[in-house]
């Protein structure tokens, strides 16, 4: 194997039945990338058989570990996976229904000259095949991110990778969980001067979206305002 080691962090919530086939596909794509990797499944607040299925998958694959959280919290699940990963190599965040071996290969390719790699739906060359309403939501969120937080990053939701040592430096300062944990993490990386590379991605949903945009919008707006106030108070 060549290239840096990757730890793939996958939050899972109520994914019984879907998780096994999806992970098989993910492993097939990752096996084609010339680098060592391991997977951390972070089960959070599931009410179905997700945890039991995750344990069975881990018993059958020594490269897979399972961490469990009592309540559903996407951002906290990512954070917990990062904290469990250690300080070596790169941490890659995939959703169980949105992952890419091509993105992992981009991380390996870019690793020597950057600290963060973002799979940006807005980057030149990207193909976003989601429904128009979700594409519009991404554009609006990115506009708010630039306006409210002054960020130059084009996309904070989706596939991303961060050098493990950089994550270890930033995590103590990240306050938000749920929808905006990864947004705050990337904003803090940007403001700390870490090198950020955005690469194009192909976005094609494996199933219909499970999260409600109507419920997420007010929660996201409140979170962005809290984040702006926090960063101003810190003098960032």
XYZ file of C-alpha atoms in Angstrom:
236
model
C 0.000 0.000 0.000
C 1.129 3.543 -0.694
C -0.055 6.890 0.585
C -1.308 7.954 4.020
C -3.613 5.751 6.048
C -7.290 6.731 6.064
C -9.801 6.373 8.858
C -13.298 6.413 7.373
C -15.841 7.830 9.830
C -19.462 6.910 9.078
C -22.319 8.129 11.316
C -25.240 5.684 11.205
C -28.755 6.177 12.568
C -31.625 3.755 11.902
C -29.822 2.142 8.978
C -30.745 -1.515 9.576
C -30.985 -3.351 6.274
C -29.412 -0.524 4.272
C -26.050 -0.348 6.044
C -24.712 -3.789 5.111
C -25.053 -3.498 1.312
C -23.919 0.145 1.405
C -20.762 -0.726 3.351
C -20.022 -3.561 0.946
C -20.150 -1.080 -1.923
C -18.040 1.421 0.040
C -15.368 -1.178 0.800
C -15.275 -2.204 -2.840
C -14.526 1.371 -3.864
C -11.974 1.912 -1.095
C -10.157 -1.338 -1.859
C -9.333 0.124 -5.268
C -7.478 3.037 -3.629
C -3.788 2.313 -3.044
C -3.651 3.032 0.662
C -4.496 1.379 3.983
C -7.813 2.253 5.610
C -10.055 1.390 8.520
C -13.699 2.247 9.182
C -15.361 3.567 12.321
C -19.145 3.226 12.398
C -20.682 5.641 14.894
C -24.170 4.433 15.752
C -26.143 7.242 17.347
C -29.583 6.877 18.863
C -30.945 4.185 16.562
C -34.262 2.567 17.477
C -33.895 -0.364 15.077
C -31.267 -3.108 14.711
C -28.513 -0.795 13.407
C -26.212 -1.339 16.398
C -26.534 -5.131 16.271
C -25.871 -5.110 12.531
C -22.859 -2.837 13.006
C -21.385 -5.210 15.599
C -21.899 -8.163 13.253
C -20.148 -6.283 10.448
C -17.233 -5.442 12.763
C -16.885 -9.084 13.837
C -16.617 -10.105 10.191
C -14.171 -7.347 9.198
C -11.190 -6.572 11.413
C -10.828 -3.176 9.722
C -14.180 -2.010 11.130
C -14.801 -0.622 14.624
C -18.089 0.455 16.201
C -18.742 3.312 18.601
C -22.170 3.906 20.138
C -23.870 7.113 21.296
C -27.181 7.108 23.217
C -28.902 9.898 21.266
C -29.208 10.862 17.616
C -26.688 13.621 16.865
C -24.985 13.682 13.482
C -22.318 16.227 14.409
C -21.488 14.593 17.727
C -21.198 11.269 15.908
C -18.574 12.731 13.561
C -16.720 14.301 16.473
C -16.765 11.036 18.446
C -15.439 9.125 15.450
C -12.635 11.640 15.018
C -11.701 11.429 18.689
C -11.639 7.626 18.499
C -9.461 7.611 15.383
C -6.133 8.644 16.894
C -3.497 11.059 15.640
C -2.149 9.297 12.553
C -3.080 9.641 8.899
C -6.239 11.261 7.598
C -9.838 11.267 8.800
C -12.446 10.944 6.052
C -16.137 11.631 6.726
C -18.613 9.681 4.598
C -22.354 9.281 4.971
C -23.688 5.763 4.619
C -25.560 6.867 1.491
C -22.943 9.270 0.101
C -19.356 8.119 -0.353
C -16.786 7.894 -3.111
C -13.631 5.939 -3.764
C -12.667 8.713 -6.184
C -12.805 11.225 -3.339
C -10.643 8.969 -1.156
C -8.143 8.762 -4.017
C -8.145 12.582 -4.208
C -7.298 12.737 -0.510
C -4.333 10.405 -1.031
C -3.202 12.447 -4.026
C -3.492 15.808 -2.233
C -2.260 14.681 1.199
C 1.324 15.945 0.929
C 0.327 19.509 0.069
C -2.835 20.268 2.040
C -4.449 19.844 5.456
C -8.128 19.597 4.545
C -9.848 18.208 1.454
C -13.468 19.121 0.771
C -15.639 17.325 -1.765
C -17.389 20.454 -2.981
C -20.673 20.294 -4.834
C -19.902 23.825 -6.039
C -16.405 23.167 -7.402
C -15.766 23.394 -11.136
C -16.317 19.991 -12.664
C -18.780 18.794 -10.026
C -22.042 17.154 -11.092
C -24.919 17.608 -8.639
C -27.787 15.328 -9.633
C -29.958 15.922 -6.592
C -33.469 17.402 -6.904
C -33.498 21.145 -7.621
C -34.810 22.052 -4.168
C -31.795 20.463 -2.487
C -29.396 22.108 -4.923
C -31.065 25.445 -4.149
C -30.746 24.823 -0.406
C -27.004 24.253 -0.845
C -26.615 27.527 -2.724
C -28.582 29.462 -0.094
C -26.600 27.907 2.754
C -23.297 28.731 1.075
C -24.456 32.320 0.516
C -25.334 32.599 4.204
C -21.992 31.074 5.138
C -20.146 33.738 3.155
C -22.401 36.554 4.392
C -22.753 35.644 8.048
C -19.446 33.900 8.734
C -17.246 35.490 6.080
C -16.075 32.123 4.791
C -14.416 31.550 1.444
C -15.160 27.813 1.513
C -17.724 26.831 -1.110
C -19.245 23.786 0.616
C -19.132 22.412 4.157
C -21.740 19.634 3.987
C -20.822 16.349 2.382
C -17.603 14.385 1.966
C -14.572 15.862 3.650
C -11.172 14.802 4.966
C -8.832 16.341 7.494
C -5.343 15.499 8.621
C -5.699 13.728 11.992
C -3.199 16.032 13.698
C -5.122 19.085 12.482
C -8.398 17.658 13.769
C -6.756 17.059 17.132
C -5.720 20.729 17.227
C -9.155 22.065 16.268
C -11.604 19.775 18.054
C -11.229 21.340 21.535
C -12.446 24.640 20.073
C -15.493 23.307 18.189
C -18.686 23.965 20.157
C -21.559 23.013 17.854
C -22.912 19.536 17.174
C -25.838 18.274 15.046
C -26.048 19.961 11.601
C -23.233 22.483 11.977
C -20.383 20.601 13.626
C -18.567 20.057 10.328
C -19.269 23.643 9.241
C -17.670 25.023 12.401
C -14.736 22.615 12.107
C -13.990 23.763 8.550
C -14.470 27.444 9.411
C -11.994 27.110 12.248
C -9.537 25.333 9.957
C -9.905 28.166 7.454
C -9.427 30.890 10.070
C -6.439 29.096 11.600
C -4.687 29.227 8.237
C -4.677 25.536 7.438
C -4.419 24.640 3.762
C -7.799 23.716 2.289
C -8.296 22.045 -1.068
C -11.686 21.689 -2.734
C -12.160 18.917 -5.285
C -15.119 18.259 -7.614
C -17.547 15.461 -6.811
C -20.440 13.643 -8.415
C -23.518 13.841 -6.205
C -26.103 11.177 -6.936
C -28.317 10.111 -4.064
C -28.606 6.385 -3.367
C -32.106 6.984 -1.962
C -34.495 9.829 -1.206
C -33.287 12.336 1.392
C -34.308 11.407 4.933
C -33.872 14.815 6.584
C -36.520 17.519 6.313
C -35.346 20.810 4.825
C -38.251 22.626 6.495
C -37.091 21.547 9.948
C -33.399 22.100 9.215
C -33.618 25.671 7.902
C -34.505 27.497 11.164
C -32.130 25.266 13.140
C -29.321 26.032 10.705
C -29.982 29.793 10.787
C -29.885 29.826 14.577
C -26.672 27.797 14.541
C -24.970 30.156 12.085
C -25.861 33.157 14.227
C -24.478 31.418 17.311
C -21.316 30.571 15.399
C -20.843 34.143 14.171
C -21.297 35.503 17.695
C -18.868 32.931 19.113
C -16.162 33.699 16.585
C -16.567 37.452 17.130
C -16.295 37.039 20.890
C -13.133 35.014 20.418
C -11.735 37.763 18.214
C -11.323 35.330 15.321
